[in-house]
C-alpha cells in the first residue's frame, strides 16, 4: 500500500469511528445505530479475527515472528479486552493457567 493510499484509508476510518462515536452520544440515534452499525462492526471483527486466526500451534501468522514466535496476537488480545472485558481495560496478563482460572481461552492465545 502506498503512503498516500494508507493516509487516505487511515483518515477515512478515523473519521468514520469519530462519526459513530458522535452518533452513539446522541440518544435518538442509538436505535438506528444498533440496527445498522453493530452488524457492520461485528462483521469487521470477524474478518479481522479470521485474518489473525491461530495456526495449529496457536500462533498468529501475522503477529508471530521468528524472533518472537510466542508473541500474543494483538488483534485477539484487543478484541478480548474490548469485547469481553466490560470496561475495555487490558485483561489480566494471560498466563498458561488463564483458562483454568475461568478466563476466556482467547486470552491465552499466543501467550507464553
Ligand atoms: Zn495477529
PDB file of N, CA and C and ligand atoms in Angstrom:
ATOM      1  N   UNK A   1       0.854  -1.178   0.000  1.00  0.00           N
ATOM      2  CA  UNK A   1       0.000   0.000   0.000  1.00  0.00           C
ATOM      3  C   UNK A   1       0.895   1.235   0.000  1.00  0.00           C
ATOM      4  N   UNK A   2       0.617   2.143  -0.920  1.00  0.00           N
ATOM      5  CA  UNK A   2       1.476   3.322  -0.937  1.00  0.00           C
ATOM      6  C   UNK A   2       1.075   4.293   0.179  1.00  0.00           C
ATOM      7  N   UNK A   3       1.960   5.243   0.388  1.00  0.00           N
ATOM      8  CA  UNK A   3       1.801   6.182   1.510  1.00  0.00           C
ATOM      9  C   UNK A   3       0.518   6.998   1.405  1.00  0.00           C
ATOM     10  N   UNK A   4       0.194   7.446   0.200  1.00  0.00           N
ATOM     11  CA  UNK A   4      -0.996   8.273   0.010  1.00  0.00           C
ATOM     12  C   UNK A   4      -2.266   7.466   0.285  1.00  0.00           C
ATOM     13  N   UNK A   5      -2.313   6.259  -0.243  1.00  0.00           N
ATOM     14  CA  UNK A   5      -3.479   5.406  -0.012  1.00  0.00           C
ATOM     15  C   UNK A   5      -3.614   5.075   1.472  1.00  0.00           C
ATOM     16  N   UNK A   6      -2.501   4.772   2.127  1.00  0.00           N
ATOM     17  CA  UNK A   6      -2.536   4.468   3.561  1.00  0.00           C
ATOM     18  C   UNK A   6      -3.074   5.659   4.350  1.00  0.00           C
ATOM     19  N   UNK A   7      -2.610   6.860   4.002  1.00  0.00           N
ATOM     20  CA  UNK A   7      -3.078   8.060   4.706  1.00  0.00           C
ATOM     21  C   UNK A   7      -4.564   8.287   4.458  1.00  0.00           C
ATOM     22  N   UNK A   8      -5.011   8.061   3.236  1.00  0.00           N
ATOM     23  CA  UNK A   8      -6.429   8.237   2.905  1.00  0.00           C
ATOM     24  C   UNK A   8      -7.285   7.235   3.677  1.00  0.00           C
ATOM     25  N   UNK A   9      -6.861   5.982   3.695  1.00  0.00           N
ATOM     26  CA  UNK A   9      -7.616   4.965   4.430  1.00  0.00           C
ATOM     27  C   UNK A   9      -7.642   5.262   5.921  1.00  0.00           C
ATOM     28  N   UNK A  10      -6.502   5.654   6.462  1.00  0.00           N
ATOM     29  CA  UNK A  10      -6.422   5.957   7.887  1.00  0.00           C
ATOM     30  C   UNK A  10      -7.359   7.101   8.246  1.00  0.00           C
ATOM     31  N   UNK A  11      -7.329   8.150   7.449  1.00  0.00           N
ATOM     32  CA  UNK A  11      -8.205   9.301   7.704  1.00  0.00           C
ATOM     33  C   UNK A  11      -9.672   8.894   7.606  1.00  0.00           C
ATOM     34  N   UNK A  12     -10.020   8.148   6.575  1.00  0.00           N
ATOM     35  CA  UNK A  12     -11.416   7.736   6.387  1.00  0.00           C
ATOM     36  C   UNK A  12     -11.908   6.882   7.547  1.00  0.00           C
ATOM     37  N   UNK A  13     -11.083   5.963   7.997  1.00  0.00           N
ATOM     38  CA  UNK A  13     -11.501   5.091   9.106  1.00  0.00           C
ATOM     39  C   UNK A  13     -11.625   5.891  10.399  1.00  0.00           C
ATOM     40  N   UNK A  14     -10.656   6.768  10.661  1.00  0.00           N
ATOM     41  CA  UNK A  14     -10.755   7.600  11.877  1.00  0.00           C
ATOM     42  C   UNK A  14     -12.003   8.486  11.825  1.00  0.00           C
ATOM     43  N   UNK A  15     -12.285   9.049  10.679  1.00  0.00           N
ATOM     44  CA  UNK A  15     -13.482   9.893  10.558  1.00  0.00           C
ATOM     45  C   UNK A  15     -14.750   9.076  10.793  1.00  0.00           C
ATOM     46  N   UNK A  16     -14.784   7.869  10.290  1.00  0.00           N
ATOM     47  CA  UNK A  16     -15.970   7.019  10.484  1.00  0.00           C
ATOM     48  C   UNK A  16     -16.145   6.667  11.969  1.00  0.00           C
ATOM     49  N   UNK A  17     -15.052   6.320  12.618  1.00  0.00           N
ATOM     50  CA  UNK A  17     -15.121   5.980  14.043  1.00  0.00           C
ATOM     51  C   UNK A  17     -15.560   7.208  14.845  1.00  0.00           C
ATOM     52  N   UNK A  18     -15.035   8.369  14.519  1.00  0.00           N
ATOM     53  CA  UNK A  18     -15.453   9.599  15.204  1.00  0.00           C
ATOM     54  C   UNK A  18     -16.944   9.851  14.978  1.00  0.00           C
ATOM     55  N   UNK A  19     -17.415   9.632  13.752  1.00  0.00           N
ATOM     56  CA  UNK A  19     -18.827   9.822  13.425  1.00  0.00           C
ATOM     57  C   UNK A  19     -19.699   8.868  14.250  1.00  0.00           C
ATOM     58  N   UNK A  20     -19.278   7.606  14.334  1.00  0.00           N
ATOM     59  CA  UNK A  20     -20.051   6.629  15.113  1.00  0.00           C
ATOM     60  C   UNK A  20     -20.054   6.999  16.594  1.00  0.00           C
ATOM     61  N   UNK A  21     -18.919   7.476  17.102  1.00  0.00           N
ATOM     62  CA  UNK A  21     -18.887   7.946  18.492  1.00  0.00           C
ATOM     63  C   UNK A  21     -19.863   9.102  18.686  1.00  0.00           C
ATOM     64  N   UNK A  22     -19.901  10.002  17.727  1.00  0.00           N
ATOM     65  CA  UNK A  22     -20.818  11.139  17.797  1.00  0.00           C
ATOM     66  C   UNK A  22     -22.265  10.654  17.837  1.00  0.00           C
ATOM     67  N   UNK A  23     -22.594   9.701  16.975  1.00  0.00           N
ATOM     68  CA  UNK A  23     -23.963   9.169  16.954  1.00  0.00           C
ATOM     69  C   UNK A  23     -24.289   8.424  18.244  1.00  0.00           C
ATOM     70  N   UNK A  24     -23.323   7.698  18.756  1.00  0.00           N
ATOM     71  CA  UNK A  24     -23.559   6.937  19.984  1.00  0.00           C
ATOM     72  C   UNK A  24     -23.847   7.852  21.166  1.00  0.00           C
ATOM     73  N   UNK A  25     -23.308   9.058  21.115  1.00  0.00           N
ATOM     74  CA  UNK A  25     -23.554  10.020  22.196  1.00  0.00           C
ATOM     75  C   UNK A  25     -24.920  10.677  22.059  1.00  0.00           C
ATOM     76  N   UNK A  26     -25.556  10.501  20.915  1.00  0.00           N
ATOM     77  CA  UNK A  26     -26.851  11.124  20.649  1.00  0.00           C
ATOM     78  C   UNK A  26     -27.959  10.097  20.898  1.00  0.00           C
ATOM     79  N   UNK A  27     -28.716  10.308  21.950  1.00  0.00           N
ATOM     80  CA  UNK A  27     -29.739   9.340  22.371  1.00  0.00           C
ATOM     81  C   UNK A  27     -30.675   8.916  21.238  1.00  0.00           C
ATOM     82  N   UNK A  28     -31.273   9.851  20.473  1.00  0.00           N
ATOM     83  CA  UNK A  28     -32.194   9.421  19.411  1.00  0.00           C
ATOM     84  C   UNK A  28     -31.526   8.589  18.306  1.00  0.00           C
ATOM     85  N   UNK A  29     -30.220   8.717  18.141  1.00  0.00           N
ATOM     86  CA  UNK A  29     -29.515   7.991  17.076  1.00  0.00           C
ATOM     87  C   UNK A  29     -29.136   6.568  17.467  1.00  0.00           C
ATOM     88  N   UNK A  30     -29.209   6.267  18.750  1.00  0.00           N
ATOM     89  CA  UNK A  30     -28.714   4.962  19.214  1.00  0.00           C
ATOM     90  C   UNK A  30     -29.477   3.786  18.620  1.00  0.00           C
ATOM     91  N   UNK A  31     -30.785   3.882  18.518  1.00  0.00           N
ATOM     92  CA  UNK A  31     -31.568   2.761  17.977  1.00  0.00           C
ATOM     93  C   UNK A  31     -31.186   2.496  16.522  1.00  0.00           C
ATOM     94  N   UNK A  32     -31.015   3.565  15.765  1.00  0.00           N
ATOM     95  CA  UNK A  32     -30.619   3.399  14.368  1.00  0.00           C
ATOM     96  C   UNK A  32     -29.227   2.783  14.274  1.00  0.00           C
ATOM     97  N   UNK A  33     -28.346   3.191  15.175  1.00  0.00           N
ATOM     98  CA  UNK A  33     -27.003   2.621  15.207  1.00  0.00           C
ATOM     99  C   UNK A  33     -27.053   1.125  15.469  1.00  0.00           C
ATOM    100  N   UNK A  34     -27.876   0.734  16.414  1.00  0.00           N
ATOM    101  CA  UNK A  34     -27.971  -0.679  16.755  1.00  0.00           C
ATOM    102  C   UNK A  34     -28.443  -1.499  15.564  1.00  0.00           C
ATOM    103  N   UNK A  35     -29.357  -0.940  14.792  1.00  0.00           N
ATOM    104  CA  UNK A  35     -29.901  -1.677  13.645  1.00  0.00           C
ATOM    105  C   UNK A  35     -28.902  -1.831  12.509  1.00  0.00           C
ATOM    106  N   UNK A  36     -28.061  -0.846  12.327  1.00  0.00           N
ATOM    107  CA  UNK A  36     -27.183  -0.872  11.152  1.00  0.00           C
ATOM    108  C   UNK A  36     -25.710  -1.109  11.472  1.00  0.00           C
ATOM    109  N   UNK A  37     -25.200  -0.402  12.428  1.00  0.00           N
ATOM    110  CA  UNK A  37     -23.748  -0.393  12.624  1.00  0.00           C
ATOM    111  C   UNK A  37     -23.220  -1.571  13.418  1.00  0.00           C
ATOM    112  N   UNK A  38     -24.001  -2.113  14.326  1.00  0.00           N
ATOM    113  CA  UNK A  38     -23.492  -3.230  15.119  1.00  0.00           C
ATOM    114  C   UNK A  38     -23.173  -4.416  14.212  1.00  0.00           C
ATOM    115  N   UNK A  39     -24.039  -4.708  13.264  1.00  0.00           N
ATOM    116  CA  UNK A  39     -23.777  -5.807  12.332  1.00  0.00           C
ATOM    117  C   UNK A  39     -22.523  -5.534  11.506  1.00  0.00           C
ATOM    118  N   UNK A  40     -22.368  -4.296  11.078  1.00  0.00           N
ATOM    119  CA  UNK A  40     -21.161  -3.957  10.304  1.00  0.00           C
ATOM    120  C   UNK A  40     -19.904  -4.118  11.155  1.00  0.00           C
ATOM    121  N   UNK A  41     -19.992  -3.663  12.418  1.00  0.00           N
ATOM    122  CA  UNK A  41     -18.825  -3.766  13.293  1.00  0.00           C
ATOM    123  C   UNK A  41     -18.504  -5.220  13.633  1.00  0.00           C
ATOM    124  N   UNK A  42     -19.524  -6.029  13.886  1.00  0.00           N
ATOM    125  CA  UNK A  42     -19.238  -7.436  14.185  1.00  0.00           C
ATOM    126  C   UNK A  42     -18.692  -8.144  12.949  1.00  0.00           C
ATOM    127  N   UNK A  43     -19.168  -7.763  11.784  1.00  0.00           N
ATOM    128  CA  UNK A  43     -18.620  -8.349  10.548  1.00  0.00           C
ATOM    129  C   UNK A  43     -17.148  -7.970  10.390  1.00  0.00           C
ATOM    130  N   UNK A  44     -16.834  -6.731  10.675  1.00  0.00           N
ATOM    131  CA  UNK A  44     -15.439  -6.288  10.581  1.00  0.00           C
ATOM    132  C   UNK A  44     -14.567  -7.054  11.575  1.00  0.00           C
ATOM    133  N   UNK A  45     -15.069  -7.231  12.796  1.00  0.00           N
ATOM    134  CA  UNK A  45     -14.302  -8.001  13.790  1.00  0.00           C
ATOM    135  C   UNK A  45     -14.086  -9.431  13.308  1.00  0.00           C
ATOM    136  N   UNK A  46     -15.127 -10.039  12.740  1.00  0.00           N
ATOM    137  CA  UNK A  46     -14.987 -11.425  12.270  1.00  0.00           C
ATOM    138  C   UNK A  46     -13.907 -11.528  11.186  1.00  0.00           C
ATOM    139  N   UNK A  47     -13.873 -10.581  10.277  1.00  0.00           N
ATOM    140  CA  UNK A  47     -12.853 -10.599   9.221  1.00  0.00           C
ATOM    141  C   UNK A  47     -11.459 -10.457   9.832  1.00  0.00           C
ATOM    142  N   UNK A  48     -11.303  -9.490  10.736  1.00  0.00           N
ATOM    143  CA  UNK A  48     -10.002  -9.302  11.385  1.00  0.00           C
ATOM    144  C   UNK A  48      -9.567 -10.546  12.150  1.00  0.00           C
ATOM    145  N   UNK A  49     -10.507 -11.130  12.894  1.00  0.00           N
ATOM    146  CA  UNK A  49     -10.165 -12.308  13.689  1.00  0.00           C
ATOM    147  C   UNK A  49      -9.816 -13.497  12.792  1.00  0.00           C
ATOM    148  N   UNK A  50     -10.492 -13.605  11.657  1.00  0.00           N
ATOM    149  CA  UNK A  50     -10.166 -14.682  10.722  1.00  0.00           C
ATOM    150  C   UNK A  50      -8.769 -14.476  10.132  1.00  0.00           C
ATOM    151  N   UNK A  51      -8.425 -13.233   9.815  1.00  0.00           N
ATOM    152  CA  UNK A  51      -7.092 -12.946   9.286  1.00  0.00           C
ATOM    153  C   UNK A  51      -6.000 -13.267  10.304  1.00  0.00           C
ATOM    154  N   UNK A  52      -6.349 -13.175  11.577  1.00  0.00           N
ATOM    155  CA  UNK A  52      -5.383 -13.434  12.647  1.00  0.00           C
ATOM    156  C   UNK A  52      -5.670 -14.756  13.353  1.00  0.00           C
ATOM    157  N   UNK A  53      -6.382 -15.642  12.689  1.00  0.00           N
ATOM    158  CA  UNK A  53      -6.702 -16.940  13.293  1.00  0.00           C
ATOM    159  C   UNK A  53      -5.413 -17.695  13.607  1.00  0.00           C
ATOM    160  N   UNK A  54      -5.334 -18.271  14.797  1.00  0.00           N
ATOM    161  CA  UNK A  54      -4.127 -19.003  15.162  1.00  0.00           C
ATOM    162  C   UNK A  54      -3.951 -20.262  14.315  1.00  0.00           C
ATOM    163  N   UNK A  55      -2.690 -20.582  14.066  1.00  0.00           N
ATOM    164  CA  UNK A  55      -2.396 -21.804  13.310  1.00  0.00           C
ATOM    165  C   UNK A  55      -2.484 -23.005  14.253  1.00  0.00           C
ATOM    166  N   UNK A  56      -2.055 -24.143  13.789  1.00  0.00           N
ATOM    167  CA  UNK A  56      -2.135 -25.372  14.573  1.00  0.00           C
ATOM    168  C   UNK A  56      -1.328 -25.349  15.861  1.00  0.00           C
ATOM    169  N   UNK A  57      -0.423 -24.380  15.972  1.00  0.00           N
ATOM    170  CA  UNK A  57       0.388 -24.240  17.178  1.00  0.00           C
ATOM    171  C   UNK A  57      -0.097 -23.095  18.055  1.00  0.00           C
ATOM    172  N   UNK A  58      -1.243 -22.496  17.683  1.00  0.00           N
ATOM    173  CA  UNK A  58      -1.800 -21.395  18.463  1.00  0.00           C
ATOM    174  C   UNK A  58      -1.125 -20.068  18.174  1.00  0.00           C
ATOM    175  N   UNK A  59      -0.402 -19.979  17.069  1.00  0.00           N
ATOM    176  CA  UNK A  59       0.331 -18.749  16.748  1.00  0.00           C
ATOM    177  C   UNK A  59      -0.352 -17.994  15.619  1.00  0.00           C
ATOM    178  N   UNK A  60      -0.391 -16.707  15.752  1.00  0.00           N
ATOM    179  CA  UNK A  60      -0.954 -15.856  14.709  1.00  0.00           C
ATOM    180  C   UNK A  60       0.050 -15.745  13.560  1.00  0.00           C
ATOM    181  N   UNK A  61      -0.415 -15.968  12.325  1.00  0.00           N
ATOM    182  CA  UNK A  61       0.511 -15.894  11.193  1.00  0.00           C
ATOM    183  C   UNK A  61       1.020 -14.476  10.930  1.00  0.00           C
ATOM    184  N   UNK A  62       0.342 -13.466  11.458  1.00  0.00           N
ATOM    185  CA  UNK A  62       0.762 -12.082  11.238  1.00  0.00           C
ATOM    186  C   UNK A  62       1.554 -11.515  12.416  1.00  0.00           C
ATOM    187  N   UNK A  63       1.204 -11.878  13.618  1.00  0.00           N
ATOM    188  CA  UNK A  63       1.823 -11.271  14.799  1.00  0.00           C
ATOM    189  C   UNK A  63       3.005 -12.073  15.340  1.00  0.00           C
ATOM    190  N   UNK A  64       3.047 -13.358  15.049  1.00  0.00           N
ATOM    191  CA  UNK A  64       4.178 -14.164  15.497  1.00  0.00           C
ATOM    192  C   UNK A  64       5.300 -14.019  14.482  1.00  0.00           C
ATOM    193  N   UNK A  65       6.485 -13.841  14.960  1.00  0.00           N
ATOM    194  CA  UNK A  65       7.637 -13.715  14.079  1.00  0.00           C
ATOM    195  C   UNK A  65       8.671 -14.756  14.492  1.00  0.00           C
ATOM    196  N   UNK A  66       9.654 -14.949  13.639  1.00  0.00           N
ATOM    197  CA  UNK A  66      10.697 -15.913  14.003  1.00  0.00           C
ATOM    198  C   UNK A  66      11.449 -15.456  15.241  1.00  0.00           C
ATOM    199  N   UNK A  67      11.498 -14.118  15.445  1.00  0.00           N
ATOM    200  CA  UNK A  67      12.168 -13.612  16.650  1.00  0.00           C
ATOM    201  C   UNK A  67      11.312 -13.799  17.896  1.00  0.00           C
ATOM    202  N   UNK A  68       9.996 -13.634  17.692  1.00  0.00           N
ATOM    203  CA  UNK A  68       9.067 -13.736  18.825  1.00  0.00           C
ATOM    204  C   UNK A  68       7.914 -14.665  18.443  1.00  0.00           C
ATOM    205  N   UNK A  69       8.209 -15.967  18.364  1.00  0.00           N
ATOM    206  CA  UNK A  69       7.190 -16.906  17.900  1.00  0.00           C
ATOM    207  C   UNK A  69       6.003 -17.052  18.840  1.00  0.00           C
ATOM    208  N   UNK A  70       6.155 -16.674  20.072  1.00  0.00           N
ATOM    209  CA  UNK A  70       5.048 -16.818  21.015  1.00  0.00           C
ATOM    210  C   UNK A  70       4.414 -15.475  21.362  1.00  0.00           C
ATOM    211  N   UNK A  71       4.709 -14.479  20.543  1.00  0.00           N
ATOM    212  CA  UNK A  71       4.151 -13.148  20.767  1.00  0.00           C
ATOM    213  C   UNK A  71       2.625 -13.224  20.669  1.00  0.00           C
ATOM    214  N   UNK A  72       1.907 -12.675  21.658  1.00  0.00           N
ATOM    215  CA  UNK A  72       0.440 -12.709  21.592  1.00  0.00           C
ATOM    216  C   UNK A  72      -0.069 -11.898  20.406  1.00  0.00           C
ATOM    217  N   UNK A  73      -1.132 -12.368  19.816  1.00  0.00           N
ATOM    218  CA  UNK A  73      -1.752 -11.660  18.700  1.00  0.00           C
ATOM    219  C   UNK A  73      -2.433 -10.404  19.230  1.00  0.00           C
ATOM    220  N   UNK A  74      -2.041  -9.268  18.690  1.00  0.00           N
ATOM    221  CA  UNK A  74      -2.601  -8.008  19.178  1.00  0.00           C
ATOM    222  C   UNK A  74      -4.078  -7.853  18.817  1.00  0.00           C
ATOM    223  N   UNK A  75      -4.497  -8.449  17.706  1.00  0.00           N
ATOM    224  CA  UNK A  75      -5.905  -8.349  17.314  1.00  0.00           C
ATOM    225  C   UNK A  75      -6.779  -9.132  18.300  1.00  0.00           C
ATOM    226  N   UNK A  76      -6.352 -10.360  18.614  1.00  0.00           N
ATOM    227  CA  UNK A  76      -7.149 -11.172  19.544  1.00  0.00           C
ATOM    228  C   UNK A  76      -7.119 -10.599  20.952  1.00  0.00           C
ATOM    229  N   UNK A  77      -5.982 -10.101  21.397  1.00  0.00           N
ATOM    230  CA  UNK A  77      -5.937  -9.535  22.747  1.00  0.00           C
ATOM    231  C   UNK A  77      -6.752  -8.250  22.810  1.00  0.00           C
ATOM    232  N   UNK A  78      -6.713  -7.443  21.747  1.00  0.00           N
ATOM    233  CA  UNK A  78      -7.528  -6.223  21.711  1.00  0.00           C
ATOM    234  C   UNK A  78      -9.008  -6.568  21.668  1.00  0.00           C
ATOM    235  N   UNK A  79      -9.372  -7.567  20.859  1.00  0.00           N
ATOM    236  CA  UNK A  79     -10.774  -7.996  20.792  1.00  0.00           C
ATOM    237  C   UNK A  79     -11.254  -8.455  22.157  1.00  0.00           C
ATOM    238  N   UNK A  80     -10.432  -9.242  22.829  1.00  0.00           N
ATOM    239  CA  UNK A  80     -10.830  -9.736  24.144  1.00  0.00           C
ATOM    240  C   UNK A  80     -10.998  -8.584  25.131  1.00  0.00           C
ATOM    241  N   UNK A  81     -10.060  -7.659  25.123  1.00  0.00           N
ATOM    242  CA  UNK A  81     -10.140  -6.527  26.046  1.00  0.00           C
ATOM    243  C   UNK A  81     -11.401  -5.705  25.829  1.00  0.00           C
ATOM    244  N   UNK A  82     -11.750  -5.470  24.563  1.00  0.00           N
ATOM    245  CA  UNK A  82     -12.857  -4.574  24.270  1.00  0.00           C
ATOM    246  C   UNK A  82     -14.205  -5.265  24.144  1.00  0.00           C
ATOM    247  N   UNK A  83     -14.212  -6.538  23.811  1.00  0.00           N
ATOM    248  CA  UNK A  83     -15.482  -7.234  23.641  1.00  0.00           C
ATOM    249  C   UNK A  83     -15.863  -8.068  24.857  1.00  0.00           C
ATOM    250  N   UNK A  84     -14.891  -8.549  25.603  1.00  0.00           N
ATOM    251  CA  UNK A  84     -15.185  -9.421  26.726  1.00  0.00           C
ATOM    252  C   UNK A  84     -15.002  -8.762  28.086  1.00  0.00           C
ATOM    253  N   UNK A  85     -14.145  -7.748  28.165  1.00  0.00           N
ATOM    254  CA  UNK A  85     -13.945  -7.051  29.429  1.00  0.00           C
ATOM    255  C   UNK A  85     -14.885  -5.856  29.439  1.00  0.00           C
ATOM    256  N   UNK A  86     -15.692  -5.765  30.446  1.00  0.00           N
ATOM    257  CA  UNK A  86     -16.755  -4.768  30.489  1.00  0.00           C
ATOM    258  C   UNK A  86     -16.262  -3.342  30.290  1.00  0.00           C
ATOM    259  N   UNK A  87     -15.121  -3.011  30.847  1.00  0.00           N
ATOM    260  CA  UNK A  87     -14.652  -1.624  30.758  1.00  0.00           C
ATOM    261  C   UNK A  87     -13.619  -1.411  29.662  1.00  0.00           C
ATOM    262  N   UNK A  88     -13.291  -2.459  28.902  1.00  0.00           N
ATOM    263  CA  UNK A  88     -12.327  -2.316  27.816  1.00  0.00           C
ATOM    264  C   UNK A  88     -10.899  -2.169  28.279  1.00  0.00           C
ATOM    265  N   UNK A  89     -10.684  -2.332  29.582  1.00  0.00           N
ATOM    266  CA  UNK A  89      -9.328  -2.199  30.087  1.00  0.00           C
ATOM    267  C   UNK A  89      -8.532  -3.461  29.764  1.00  0.00           C
ATOM    268  N   UNK A  90      -7.240  -3.341  29.762  1.00  0.00           N
ATOM    269  CA  UNK A  90      -6.438  -4.525  29.479  1.00  0.00           C
ATOM    270  C   UNK A  90      -6.789  -5.652  30.443  1.00  0.00           C
ATOM    271  N   UNK A  91      -6.899  -6.837  29.877  1.00  0.00           N
ATOM    272  CA  UNK A  91      -7.220  -8.004  30.689  1.00  0.00           C
ATOM    273  C   UNK A  91      -6.037  -8.336  31.579  1.00  0.00           C
ATOM    274  N   UNK A  92      -6.324  -9.133  32.547  1.00  0.00           N
ATOM    275  CA  UNK A  92      -5.222  -9.612  33.372  1.00  0.00           C
ATOM    276  C   UNK A  92      -4.205 -10.265  32.457  1.00  0.00           C
ATOM    277  N   UNK A  93      -2.989 -10.172  32.820  1.00  0.00           N
ATOM    278  CA  UNK A  93      -1.958 -10.785  31.994  1.00  0.00           C
ATOM    279  C   UNK A  93      -2.276 -12.268  31.861  1.00  0.00           C
ATOM    280  N   UNK A  94      -2.343 -12.674  30.613  1.00  0.00           N
ATOM    281  CA  UNK A  94      -2.669 -14.075  30.353  1.00  0.00           C
ATOM    282  C   UNK A  94      -1.495 -14.963  30.723  1.00  0.00           C
ATOM    283  N   UNK A  95      -1.790 -16.015  31.366  1.00  0.00           N
ATOM    284  CA  UNK A  95      -0.770 -16.984  31.714  1.00  0.00           C
ATOM    285  C   UNK A  95      -1.195 -18.349  31.247  1.00  0.00           C
ATOM    286  N   UNK A  96      -0.331 -19.297  31.424  1.00  0.00           N
ATOM    287  CA  UNK A  96      -0.679 -20.615  30.914  1.00  0.00           C
ATOM    288  C   UNK A  96      -1.839 -21.238  31.663  1.00  0.00           C
ATOM    289  N   UNK A  97      -2.190 -20.704  32.822  1.00  0.00           N
ATOM    290  CA  UNK A  97      -3.309 -21.244  33.574  1.00  0.00           C
ATOM    291  C   UNK A  97      -4.527 -20.343  33.507  1.00  0.00           C
ATOM    292  N   UNK A  98      -4.528 -19.413  32.550  1.00  0.00           N
ATOM    293  CA  UNK A  98      -5.624 -18.450  32.471  1.00  0.00           C
ATOM    294  C   UNK A  98      -6.963 -19.129  32.271  1.00  0.00           C
ATOM    295  N   UNK A  99      -7.047 -20.111  31.371  1.00  0.00           N
ATOM    296  CA  UNK A  99      -8.336 -20.742  31.134  1.00  0.00           C
ATOM    297  C   UNK A  99      -8.781 -21.546  32.345  1.00  0.00           C
ATOM    298  N   UNK A 100      -7.843 -22.108  33.065  1.00  0.00           N
ATOM    299  CA  UNK A 100      -8.192 -22.850  34.264  1.00  0.00           C
ATOM    300  C   UNK A 100      -8.720 -21.911  35.346  1.00  0.00           C
ATOM    301  N   UNK A 101      -8.335 -20.656  35.275  1.00  0.00           N
ATOM    302  CA  UNK A 101      -8.787 -19.674  36.256  1.00  0.00           C
ATOM    303  C   UNK A 101     -10.124 -19.068  35.863  1.00  0.00           C
ATOM    304  N   UNK A 102     -10.715 -19.567  34.768  1.00  0.00           N
ATOM    305  CA  UNK A 102     -12.036 -19.099  34.389  1.00  0.00           C
ATOM    306  C   UNK A 102     -12.035 -18.012  33.343  1.00  0.00           C
ATOM    307  N   UNK A 103     -10.870 -17.598  32.885  1.00  0.00           N
ATOM    308  CA  UNK A 103     -10.822 -16.589  31.837  1.00  0.00           C
ATOM    309  C   UNK A 103     -10.972 -17.242  30.481  1.00  0.00           C
ATOM    310  N   UNK A 104     -11.409 -16.448  29.525  1.00  0.00           N
ATOM    311  CA  UNK A 104     -11.594 -16.960  28.176  1.00  0.00           C
ATOM    312  C   UNK A 104     -10.302 -17.525  27.620  1.00  0.00           C
ATOM    313  N   UNK A 105     -10.433 -18.569  26.822  1.00  0.00           N
ATOM    314  CA  UNK A 105      -9.245 -19.141  26.200  1.00  0.00           C
ATOM    315  C   UNK A 105      -8.642 -18.177  25.188  1.00  0.00           C
ATOM    316  N   UNK A 106      -9.430 -17.215  24.710  1.00  0.00           N
ATOM    317  CA  UNK A 106      -8.900 -16.217  23.796  1.00  0.00           C
ATOM    318  C   UNK A 106      -7.748 -15.466  24.459  1.00  0.00           C
ATOM    319  N   UNK A 107      -7.868 -15.272  25.767  1.00  0.00           N
ATOM    320  CA  UNK A 107      -6.842 -14.527  26.492  1.00  0.00           C
ATOM    321  C   UNK A 107      -5.507 -15.244  26.493  1.00  0.00           C
ATOM    322  N   UNK A 108      -5.526 -16.525  26.296  1.00  0.00           N
ATOM    323  CA  UNK A 108      -4.277 -17.271  26.360  1.00  0.00           C
ATOM    324  C   UNK A 108      -3.698 -17.560  24.990  1.00  0.00           C
ATOM    325  N   UNK A 109      -4.383 -17.174  23.919  1.00  0.00           N
ATOM    326  CA  UNK A 109      -3.849 -17.422  22.591  1.00  0.00           C
ATOM    327  C   UNK A 109      -2.522 -16.714  22.429  1.00  0.00           C
ATOM    328  N   UNK A 110      -1.537 -17.435  22.084  1.00  0.00           N
ATOM    329  CA  UNK A 110      -0.235 -16.845  21.835  1.00  0.00           C
ATOM    330  C   UNK A 110       0.531 -16.472  23.072  1.00  0.00           C
ATOM    331  N   UNK A 111      -0.040 -16.673  24.247  1.00  0.00           N
ATOM    332  CA  UNK A 111       0.668 -16.331  25.473  1.00  0.00           C
ATOM    333  C   UNK A 111       1.781 -17.324  25.708  1.00  0.00           C
ATOM    334  N   UNK A 112       2.824 -16.843  26.331  1.00  0.00           N
ATOM    335  CA  UNK A 112       3.951 -17.738  26.600  1.00  0.00           C
ATOM    336  C   UNK A 112       3.705 -18.555  27.838  1.00  0.00           C
TER     337      UNK A 112
HETATM  338 ZN1  LIG B   1      -2.377 -11.439  14.996  1.00  0.00          ZN
END
